[in-house]
Amino acid sequence: MRKICGFPRLQNGTQLARRSESARKRCPVEKEPFVKGLIFSELIRFMEEQQDPLFVERVIAAAKLPNDAAFSRIGVYPTAHALLLVGEASKLSGIPVAALCEAFGSYLFGRFTILYPEIMSSYSTAESLLEHVRGHIHEDVKVLYPDATPPEVTATTQDGDCVVEYRSHRPLAHIACGLIRGCLEHFGDERKIEWVNCSESGDAATFRIAS
């Protein structure tokens, strides 16, 4: 049975933001968890495409962010702001936070293939890409964005299955799951993703891609 970690039990954006703070205290990688403005821009785009611009305006108004959701793609912003937006989108749409995060992750992978074709075209299978996220792809990301702090993502083969581990100072395991699903879909890989484990805050998870 597929395991869902912490997010579905959260009721609002404030609780989501508190989970971000909890993850920060446990992880020494970064004093404050930030997300690149590019991710915020893509989140807004995702909501507009899945709903409409008016829905996005309602989400932004409900989230009451200090910058009114004016994000520069090259800037960095608190992870808590992203979680507030997702929390309000969940309340307004009635879609569970976990489902929204996974759908966004899958969408985001598709966008990465458009934004970074020179990186994505280097791989011919989902497994080869996942195995090089840490050693190649995220290193390329750091070249493009020197201030970026990508999560630790490793993929290994265990008992014939691909096992992917996600570790981060950001509680975004469900987005990571969506990214993996988007990766599989991109390569026409019909294998299923199973949750092996997930931390309570969503900042660490292990997935098995089973045949």
Tab-separated table of N, CA and C in Angstrom, residues 42-196:
chain	number	residue	atom	x	y	z
A	42	GLU	N	7.119	28.703	-11.493
A	42	GLU	CA	6.511	27.516	-12.081
A	42	GLU	C	5.289	27.065	-11.284
A	43	LEU	N	5.300	27.272	-9.971
A	43	LEU	CA	4.129	26.942	-9.157
A	43	LEU	C	2.948	27.812	-9.552
A	44	ILE	N	3.190	29.107	-9.744
A	44	ILE	CA	2.128	30.012	-10.188
A	44	ILE	C	1.617	29.576	-11.557
A	45	ARG	N	2.522	29.257	-12.462
A	45	ARG	CA	2.150	28.807	-13.805
A	45	ARG	C	1.312	27.535	-13.731
A	46	PHE	N	1.735	26.612	-12.891
A	46	PHE	CA	1.006	25.354	-12.707
A	46	PHE	C	-0.428	25.618	-12.254
A	47	MET	N	-0.605	26.478	-11.266
A	47	MET	CA	-1.946	26.769	-10.763
A	47	MET	C	-2.795	27.454	-11.821
A	48	GLU	N	-2.198	28.342	-12.602
A	48	GLU	CA	-2.943	29.015	-13.670
A	48	GLU	C	-3.416	28.019	-14.722
A	49	GLU	N	-2.559	27.064	-15.071
A	49	GLU	CA	-2.917	26.083	-16.093
A	49	GLU	C	-3.932	25.065	-15.580
A	50	GLN	N	-3.810	24.692	-14.308
A	50	GLN	CA	-4.729	23.710	-13.744
A	50	GLN	C	-6.073	24.329	-13.368
A	51	GLN	N	-6.056	25.601	-12.998
A	51	GLN	CA	-7.280	26.307	-12.628
A	51	GLN	C	-7.466	27.488	-13.583
A	52	ASP	N	-7.185	28.693	-13.092
A	52	ASP	CA	-7.242	29.886	-13.938
A	52	ASP	C	-6.597	31.044	-13.177
A	53	PRO	N	-6.318	32.174	-13.856
A	53	PRO	CA	-5.655	33.304	-13.192
A	53	PRO	C	-6.419	33.824	-11.976
A	54	LEU	N	-7.755	33.779	-12.022
A	54	LEU	CA	-8.536	34.259	-10.886
A	54	LEU	C	-8.291	33.382	-9.662
A	55	PHE	N	-8.190	32.081	-9.871
A	55	PHE	CA	-7.893	31.171	-8.764
A	55	PHE	C	-6.557	31.527	-8.139
A	56	VAL	N	-5.562	31.810	-8.971
A	56	VAL	CA	-4.236	32.171	-8.468
A	56	VAL	C	-4.313	33.454	-7.651
A	57	GLU	N	-5.083	34.421	-8.120
A	57	GLU	CA	-5.236	35.674	-7.371
A	57	GLU	C	-5.838	35.411	-5.998
A	58	ARG	N	-6.807	34.514	-5.935
A	58	ARG	CA	-7.437	34.178	-4.653
A	58	ARG	C	-6.439	33.490	-3.725
A	59	VAL	N	-5.622	32.599	-4.280
A	59	VAL	CA	-4.604	31.911	-3.477
A	59	VAL	C	-3.614	32.914	-2.908
A	60	ILE	N	-3.141	33.816	-3.753
A	60	ILE	CA	-2.161	34.817	-3.321
A	60	ILE	C	-2.746	35.721	-2.246
A	61	ALA	N	-3.998	36.135	-2.433
A	61	ALA	CA	-4.648	37.000	-1.444
A	61	ALA	C	-4.792	36.279	-0.107
A	62	ALA	N	-5.149	35.003	-0.143
A	62	ALA	CA	-5.341	34.238	1.092
A	62	ALA	C	-4.019	33.970	1.799
A	63	ALA	N	-2.946	33.796	1.024
A	63	ALA	CA	-1.638	33.493	1.616
A	63	ALA	C	-1.032	34.696	2.332
A	64	LYS	N	-1.380	35.894	1.903
A	64	LYS	CA	-0.910	37.138	2.534
A	64	LYS	C	0.617	37.187	2.646
A	65	LEU	N	1.276	36.906	1.538
A	65	LEU	CA	2.737	36.954	1.528
A	65	LEU	C	3.223	38.399	1.551
A	66	PRO	N	4.353	38.659	2.187
A	66	PRO	CA	4.850	40.036	2.296
A	66	PRO	C	5.195	40.674	0.954
A	67	ASN	N	5.502	39.855	-0.057
A	67	ASN	CA	5.851	40.416	-1.369
A	67	ASN	C	4.717	40.287	-2.374
A	68	ASP	N	3.522	39.902	-1.890
A	68	ASP	CA	2.358	39.727	-2.766
A	68	ASP	C	2.652	38.783	-3.930
A	69	ALA	N	3.496	37.798	-3.681
A	69	ALA	CA	3.837	36.772	-4.679
A	69	ALA	C	4.508	37.348	-5.913
A	70	ALA	N	5.278	38.423	-5.722
A	70	ALA	CA	6.069	38.976	-6.828
A	70	ALA	C	7.439	38.309	-6.785
A	71	PHE	N	7.614	37.259	-7.572
A	71	PHE	CA	8.831	36.456	-7.519
A	71	PHE	C	9.697	36.659	-8.751
A	72	SER	N	10.985	36.869	-8.516
A	72	SER	CA	11.961	36.889	-9.600
A	72	SER	C	12.475	35.468	-9.800
A	73	ARG	N	12.587	35.017	-11.029
A	73	ARG	CA	13.017	33.649	-11.290
A	73	ARG	C	14.433	33.381	-10.787
A	74	ILE	N	15.252	34.421	-10.675
A	74	ILE	CA	16.629	34.222	-10.228
A	74	ILE	C	16.807	34.539	-8.743
A	75	GLY	N	15.740	34.963	-8.078
A	75	GLY	CA	15.822	35.275	-6.656
A	75	GLY	C	15.644	34.031	-5.797
A	76	VAL	N	15.733	34.205	-4.484
A	76	VAL	CA	15.467	33.122	-3.544
A	76	VAL	C	14.466	33.613	-2.511
A	77	TYR	N	13.580	32.718	-2.098
A	77	TYR	CA	12.500	33.089	-1.194
A	77	TYR	C	12.279	31.967	-0.182
A	78	PRO	N	11.728	32.300	0.996
A	78	PRO	CA	11.536	31.282	2.029
A	78	PRO	C	10.666	30.118	1.557
A	79	THR	N	11.075	28.923	1.896
A	79	THR	CA	10.278	27.745	1.574
A	79	THR	C	8.882	27.859	2.168
A	80	ALA	N	8.794	28.490	3.337
A	80	ALA	CA	7.494	28.650	3.995
A	80	ALA	C	6.497	29.373	3.109
A	81	HIS	N	6.972	30.290	2.249
A	81	HIS	CA	6.063	31.004	1.353
A	81	HIS	C	5.447	30.047	0.339
A	82	ALA	N	6.249	29.130	-0.169
A	82	ALA	CA	5.728	28.141	-1.121
A	82	ALA	C	4.700	27.242	-0.441
A	83	LEU	N	4.984	26.859	0.800
A	83	LEU	CA	4.073	25.983	1.523
A	83	LEU	C	2.760	26.684	1.847
A	84	LEU	N	2.830	27.984	2.109
A	84	LEU	CA	1.603	28.745	2.339
A	84	LEU	C	0.751	28.785	1.078
A	85	LEU	N	1.384	28.996	-0.072
A	85	LEU	CA	0.644	29.022	-1.337
A	85	LEU	C	-0.021	27.674	-1.603
A	86	VAL	N	0.712	26.602	-1.389
A	86	VAL	CA	0.153	25.271	-1.614
A	86	VAL	C	-0.984	24.991	-0.633
A	87	GLY	N	-0.803	25.390	0.615
A	87	GLY	CA	-1.841	25.181	1.613
A	87	GLY	C	-3.128	25.897	1.261
A	88	GLU	N	-3.020	27.153	0.802
A	88	GLU	CA	-4.215	27.910	0.421
A	88	GLU	C	-4.832	27.341	-0.854
A	89	ALA	N	-4.004	26.902	-1.795
A	89	ALA	CA	-4.524	26.284	-3.017
A	89	ALA	C	-5.305	25.018	-2.684
A	90	SER	N	-4.818	24.273	-1.701
A	90	SER	CA	-5.508	23.062	-1.275
A	90	SER	C	-6.873	23.397	-0.682
A	91	LYS	N	-6.923	24.403	0.166
A	91	LYS	CA	-8.190	24.780	0.788
A	91	LYS	C	-9.199	25.268	-0.242
A	92	LEU	N	-8.737	26.063	-1.209
A	92	LEU	CA	-9.648	26.635	-2.197
A	92	LEU	C	-10.106	25.616	-3.236
A	93	SER	N	-9.255	24.645	-3.534
A	93	SER	CA	-9.592	23.659	-4.563
A	93	SER	C	-10.212	22.387	-3.996
A	94	GLY	N	-9.963	22.134	-2.708
A	94	GLY	CA	-10.442	20.899	-2.110
A	94	GLY	C	-9.561	19.701	-2.412
A	95	ILE	N	-8.420	19.942	-3.053
A	95	ILE	CA	-7.481	18.868	-3.386
A	95	ILE	C	-6.468	18.735	-2.251
A	96	PRO	N	-6.226	17.536	-1.741
A	96	PRO	CA	-5.259	17.371	-0.648
A	96	PRO	C	-3.886	17.928	-1.009
A	97	VAL	N	-3.199	18.444	-0.015
A	97	VAL	CA	-1.877	19.028	-0.232
A	97	VAL	C	-0.929	18.028	-0.886
A	98	ALA	N	-0.935	16.795	-0.410
A	98	ALA	CA	-0.035	15.782	-0.970
A	98	ALA	C	-0.277	15.593	-2.458
A	99	ALA	N	-1.546	15.534	-2.845
A	99	ALA	CA	-1.879	15.342	-4.260
A	99	ALA	C	-1.443	16.542	-5.088
A	100	LEU	N	-1.629	17.748	-4.551
A	100	LEU	CA	-1.190	18.954	-5.256
A	100	LEU	C	0.321	18.952	-5.445
A	101	CYS	N	1.045	18.610	-4.386
A	101	CYS	CA	2.506	18.607	-4.463
A	101	CYS	C	3.006	17.592	-5.480
A	102	GLU	N	2.406	16.416	-5.488
A	102	GLU	CA	2.845	15.395	-6.435
A	102	GLU	C	2.512	15.795	-7.867
A	103	ALA	N	1.328	16.384	-8.066
A	103	ALA	CA	0.955	16.841	-9.407
A	103	ALA	C	1.893	17.946	-9.876
A	104	PHE	N	2.244	18.848	-8.964
A	104	PHE	CA	3.175	19.918	-9.327
A	104	PHE	C	4.548	19.354	-9.655
A	105	GLY	N	5.003	18.375	-8.880
A	105	GLY	CA	6.301	17.768	-9.152
A	105	GLY	C	6.359	17.149	-10.535
A	106	SER	N	5.306	16.437	-10.909
A	106	SER	CA	5.248	15.825	-12.235
A	106	SER	C	5.250	16.892	-13.323
A	107	TYR	N	4.470	17.946	-13.095
A	107	TYR	CA	4.428	19.074	-14.037
A	107	TYR	C	5.799	19.728	-14.144
A	108	LEU	N	6.462	19.880	-13.011
A	108	LEU	CA	7.755	20.562	-12.972
A	108	LEU	C	8.806	19.798	-13.770
A	109	PHE	N	8.762	18.480	-13.713
A	109	PHE	CA	9.731	17.720	-14.505
A	109	PHE	C	9.536	18.010	-15.987
A	110	GLY	N	8.285	18.063	-16.413
A	110	GLY	CA	8.017	18.392	-17.807
A	110	GLY	C	8.555	19.754	-18.189
A	111	ARG	N	8.437	20.698	-17.289
A	111	ARG	CA	8.953	22.045	-17.536
A	111	ARG	C	10.480	22.032	-17.596
A	112	PHE	N	11.108	21.213	-16.762
A	112	PHE	CA	12.575	21.124	-16.787
A	112	PHE	C	13.074	20.621	-18.142
A	113	THR	N	12.323	19.720	-18.767
A	113	THR	CA	12.752	19.222	-20.074
A	113	THR	C	12.720	20.328	-21.119
A	114	ILE	N	11.877	21.327	-20.897
A	114	ILE	CA	11.792	22.470	-21.818
A	114	ILE	C	12.832	23.527	-21.468
A	115	LEU	N	13.003	23.783	-20.178
A	115	LEU	CA	13.914	24.833	-19.730
A	115	LEU	C	15.376	24.421	-19.830
A	116	TYR	N	15.652	23.133	-19.623
A	116	TYR	CA	17.040	22.658	-19.605
A	116	TYR	C	17.226	21.453	-20.533
A	117	PRO	N	16.928	21.615	-21.819
A	117	PRO	CA	17.013	20.466	-22.740
A	117	PRO	C	18.420	19.901	-22.862
A	118	GLU	N	19.438	20.763	-22.703
A	118	GLU	CA	20.809	20.284	-22.849
A	118	GLU	C	21.198	19.329	-21.732
A	119	ILE	N	20.566	19.487	-20.562
A	119	ILE	CA	20.825	18.568	-19.448
A	119	ILE	C	19.994	17.298	-19.604
A	120	MET	N	18.699	17.466	-19.851
A	120	MET	CA	17.792	16.327	-19.914
A	120	MET	C	18.086	15.407	-21.090
A	121	SER	N	18.551	15.967	-22.189
A	121	SER	CA	18.795	15.150	-23.384
A	121	SER	C	20.014	14.247	-23.238
A	122	SER	N	20.746	14.396	-22.141
A	122	SER	CA	21.936	13.564	-21.920
A	122	SER	C	21.581	12.143	-21.497
A	123	TYR	N	20.301	11.899	-21.197
A	123	TYR	CA	19.902	10.605	-20.653
A	123	TYR	C	18.851	9.942	-21.534
A	124	SER	N	18.942	8.625	-21.622
A	124	SER	CA	18.024	7.874	-22.479
A	124	SER	C	17.006	7.058	-21.696
A	125	THR	N	17.200	6.948	-20.383
A	125	THR	CA	16.256	6.213	-19.537
A	125	THR	C	16.037	6.967	-18.234
A	126	ALA	N	14.910	6.662	-17.593
A	126	ALA	CA	14.616	7.291	-16.305
A	126	ALA	C	15.669	6.924	-15.271
A	127	GLU	N	16.078	5.668	-15.280
A	127	GLU	CA	17.041	5.202	-14.279
A	127	GLU	C	18.390	5.895	-14.429
A	128	SER	N	18.833	6.073	-15.670
A	128	SER	CA	20.130	6.730	-15.879
A	128	SER	C	20.085	8.179	-15.413
A	129	LEU	N	18.958	8.833	-15.619
A	129	LEU	CA	18.837	10.219	-15.156
A	129	LEU	C	18.834	10.278	-13.635
A	130	LEU	N	18.023	9.439	-13.006
A	130	LEU	CA	17.923	9.461	-11.548
A	130	LEU	C	19.260	9.140	-10.889
A	131	GLU	N	20.034	8.251	-11.497
A	131	GLU	CA	21.329	7.884	-10.923
A	131	GLU	C	22.341	9.017	-11.006
A	132	HIS	N	22.073	10.014	-11.850
A	132	HIS	CA	23.021	11.114	-12.025
A	132	HIS	C	22.492	12.453	-11.504
A	133	VAL	N	21.390	12.422	-10.757
A	133	VAL	CA	20.854	13.677	-10.214
A	133	VAL	C	21.874	14.358	-9.316
A	134	ARG	N	22.452	13.594	-8.398
A	134	ARG	CA	23.378	14.191	-7.427
A	134	ARG	C	24.724	14.544	-8.053
A	135	GLY	N	25.306	13.617	-8.791
A	135	GLY	CA	26.659	13.824	-9.291
A	135	GLY	C	26.770	14.670	-10.532
A	136	HIS	N	25.698	14.811	-11.297
A	136	HIS	CA	25.764	15.548	-12.552
A	136	HIS	C	24.744	16.677	-12.612
A	137	ILE	N	23.458	16.322	-12.536
A	137	ILE	CA	22.411	17.321	-12.754
A	137	ILE	C	22.471	18.442	-11.732
A	138	HIS	N	22.565	18.100	-10.452
A	138	HIS	CA	22.594	19.156	-9.439
A	138	HIS	C	23.895	19.954	-9.485
A	139	GLU	N	24.960	19.356	-9.960
A	139	GLU	CA	26.198	20.122	-10.143
A	139	GLU	C	26.027	21.141	-11.264
A	140	ASP	N	25.320	20.752	-12.323
A	140	ASP	CA	25.016	21.695	-13.399
A	140	ASP	C	24.112	22.816	-12.898
A	141	VAL	N	23.178	22.456	-12.021
A	141	VAL	CA	22.286	23.467	-11.441
A	141	VAL	C	23.093	24.501	-10.662
A	142	LYS	N	24.087	24.035	-9.914
A	142	LYS	CA	24.916	24.953	-9.128
A	142	LYS	C	25.741	25.873	-10.017
A	143	VAL	N	26.084	25.403	-11.222
A	143	VAL	CA	26.798	26.264	-12.170
A	143	VAL	C	25.867	27.362	-12.673
A	144	LEU	N	24.631	26.971	-12.981
A	144	LEU	CA	23.651	27.941	-13.465
A	144	LEU	C	23.223	28.898	-12.361
A	145	TYR	N	23.075	28.362	-11.140
A	145	TYR	CA	22.608	29.150	-9.994
A	145	TYR	C	23.558	28.894	-8.821
A	146	PRO	N	24.626	29.670	-8.695
A	146	PRO	CA	25.646	29.432	-7.661
A	146	PRO	C	25.110	29.411	-6.232
A	147	ASP	N	24.002	30.101	-5.980
A	147	ASP	CA	23.461	30.139	-4.624
A	147	ASP	C	22.449	29.023	-4.371
A	148	ALA	N	22.261	28.134	-5.328
A	148	ALA	CA	21.289	27.051	-5.168
A	148	ALA	C	21.784	26.010	-4.167
A	149	THR	N	20.864	25.441	-3.416
A	149	THR	CA	21.185	24.370	-2.463
A	149	THR	C	20.232	23.202	-2.719
A	150	PRO	N	20.468	22.446	-3.773
A	150	PRO	CA	19.557	21.351	-4.114
A	150	PRO	C	19.567	20.253	-3.067
A	151	PRO	N	18.504	19.474	-3.004
A	151	PRO	CA	18.448	18.365	-2.043
A	151	PRO	C	19.419	17.263	-2.436
A	152	GLU	N	19.655	16.344	-1.507
A	152	GLU	CA	20.469	15.174	-1.809
A	152	GLU	C	19.547	14.081	-2.357
A	153	VAL	N	19.798	13.685	-3.571
A	153	VAL	CA	18.997	12.641	-4.213
A	153	VAL	C	19.945	11.565	-4.732
A	154	THR	N	19.769	10.361	-4.262
A	154	THR	CA	20.610	9.254	-4.715
A	154	THR	C	19.725	8.117	-5.206
A	155	ALA	N	20.196	7.428	-6.220
A	155	ALA	CA	19.455	6.287	-6.765
A	155	ALA	C	20.397	5.091	-6.870
A	156	THR	N	19.961	3.975	-6.344
A	156	THR	CA	20.756	2.747	-6.387
A	156	THR	C	19.858	1.581	-6.801
A	157	THR	N	20.474	0.498	-7.210
A	157	THR	CA	19.724	-0.702	-7.577
A	157	THR	C	19.759	-1.689	-6.422
A	158	GLN	N	18.569	-2.099	-5.967
A	158	GLN	CA	18.456	-3.059	-4.868
A	158	GLN	C	17.448	-4.136	-5.251
A	159	ASP	N	17.892	-5.371	-5.272
A	159	ASP	CA	17.019	-6.500	-5.624
A	159	ASP	C	16.322	-6.286	-6.965
A	160	GLY	N	17.031	-5.672	-7.888
A	160	GLY	CA	16.490	-5.469	-9.220
A	160	GLY	C	15.628	-4.240	-9.384
A	161	ASP	N	15.343	-3.532	-8.288
A	161	ASP	CA	14.534	-2.313	-8.345
A	161	ASP	C	15.408	-1.082	-8.148
A	162	CYS	N	14.957	0.033	-8.659
A	162	CYS	CA	15.649	1.305	-8.442
A	162	CYS	C	15.114	1.940	-7.164
A	163	VAL	N	15.993	2.229	-6.221
A	163	VAL	CA	15.602	2.849	-4.950
A	163	VAL	C	16.159	4.265	-4.912
A	164	VAL	N	15.274	5.224	-4.711
A	164	VAL	CA	15.652	6.637	-4.713
A	164	VAL	C	15.485	7.206	-3.313
A	165	GLU	N	16.536	7.831	-2.806
A	165	GLU	CA	16.482	8.469	-1.491
A	165	GLU	C	16.523	9.981	-1.647
A	166	TYR	N	15.628	10.650	-0.919
A	166	TYR	CA	15.526	12.114	-0.935
A	166	TYR	C	15.819	12.633	0.462
A	167	ARG	N	16.774	13.555	0.581
A	167	ARG	CA	17.095	14.191	1.858
A	167	ARG	C	17.240	15.686	1.614
A	168	SER	N	16.587	16.490	2.436
A	168	SER	CA	16.603	17.928	2.190
A	168	SER	C	16.345	18.702	3.469
A	169	HIS	N	16.642	20.009	3.444
A	169	HIS	CA	16.239	20.896	4.523
A	169	HIS	C	14.862	21.467	4.218
A	170	ARG	N	14.272	21.043	3.098
A	170	ARG	CA	12.930	21.481	2.716
A	170	ARG	C	11.972	20.285	2.820
A	171	PRO	N	10.796	20.473	3.397
A	171	PRO	CA	9.852	19.355	3.544
A	171	PRO	C	9.040	19.136	2.276
A	172	LEU	N	9.698	18.711	1.213
A	172	LEU	CA	9.051	18.640	-0.096
A	172	LEU	C	9.110	17.233	-0.688
A	173	ALA	N	8.948	16.222	0.138
A	173	ALA	CA	9.044	14.839	-0.344
A	173	ALA	C	7.989	14.523	-1.391
A	174	HIS	N	6.810	15.102	-1.254
A	174	HIS	CA	5.755	14.811	-2.224
A	174	HIS	C	6.051	15.436	-3.580
A	175	ILE	N	6.698	16.586	-3.586
A	175	ILE	CA	7.124	17.159	-4.863
A	175	ILE	C	8.201	16.271	-5.479
A	176	ALA	N	9.102	15.755	-4.645
A	176	ALA	CA	10.132	14.834	-5.136
A	176	ALA	C	9.494	13.602	-5.763
A	177	CYS	N	8.459	13.076	-5.128
A	177	CYS	CA	7.750	11.920	-5.674
A	177	CYS	C	7.158	12.263	-7.037
A	178	GLY	N	6.563	13.452	-7.137
A	178	GLY	CA	5.995	13.879	-8.411
A	178	GLY	C	7.048	14.027	-9.490
A	179	LEU	N	8.211	14.544	-9.114
A	179	LEU	CA	9.309	14.670	-10.077
A	179	LEU	C	9.739	13.296	-10.600
A	180	ILE	N	9.827	12.326	-9.695
A	180	ILE	CA	10.192	10.970	-10.118
A	180	ILE	C	9.130	10.412	-11.063
A	181	ARG	N	7.862	10.634	-10.722
A	181	ARG	CA	6.781	10.155	-11.595
A	181	ARG	C	6.848	10.836	-12.961
A	182	GLY	N	7.118	12.146	-12.957
A	182	GLY	CA	7.248	12.860	-14.221
A	182	GLY	C	8.402	12.330	-15.045
A	183	CYS	N	9.475	11.957	-14.366
A	183	CYS	CA	10.639	11.381	-15.039
A	183	CYS	C	10.271	10.065	-15.712
A	184	LEU	N	9.573	9.207	-14.989
A	184	LEU	CA	9.164	7.923	-15.554
A	184	LEU	C	8.256	8.128	-16.763
A	185	GLU	N	7.300	9.041	-16.640
A	185	GLU	CA	6.368	9.297	-17.736
A	185	GLU	C	7.096	9.848	-18.956
A	186	HIS	N	8.075	10.713	-18.719
A	186	HIS	CA	8.830	11.314	-19.822
A	186	HIS	C	9.521	10.251	-20.666
A	187	PHE	N	10.031	9.221	-20.015
A	187	PHE	CA	10.760	8.172	-20.727
A	187	PHE	C	9.869	6.984	-21.096
A	188	GLY	N	8.570	7.118	-20.872
A	188	GLY	CA	7.658	6.028	-21.192
A	188	GLY	C	7.856	4.806	-20.326
A	189	ASP	N	8.341	5.021	-19.118
A	189	ASP	CA	8.608	3.937	-18.167
A	189	ASP	C	7.339	3.688	-17.352
A	190	GLU	N	6.778	2.489	-17.448
A	190	GLU	CA	5.495	2.189	-16.815
A	190	GLU	C	5.622	1.607	-15.411
A	191	ARG	N	6.816	1.574	-14.869
A	191	ARG	CA	6.978	1.066	-13.507
A	191	ARG	C	6.287	1.982	-12.494
A	192	LYS	N	5.944	1.431	-11.363
A	192	LYS	CA	5.225	2.156	-10.321
A	192	LYS	C	6.175	2.622	-9.219
A	193	ILE	N	5.787	3.714	-8.564
A	193	ILE	CA	6.569	4.252	-7.449
A	193	ILE	C	5.929	3.821	-6.138
A	194	GLU	N	6.720	3.251	-5.254
A	194	GLU	CA	6.248	2.873	-3.927
A	194	GLU	C	6.987	3.697	-2.876
A	195	TRP	N	6.246	4.149	-1.866
A	195	TRP	CA	6.875	4.846	-0.738
A	195	TRP	C	7.421	3.792	0.219
A	196	VAL	N	8.720	3.799	0.440
A	196	VAL	CA	9.328	2.884	1.407
A	196	VAL	C	9.231	3.478	2.809
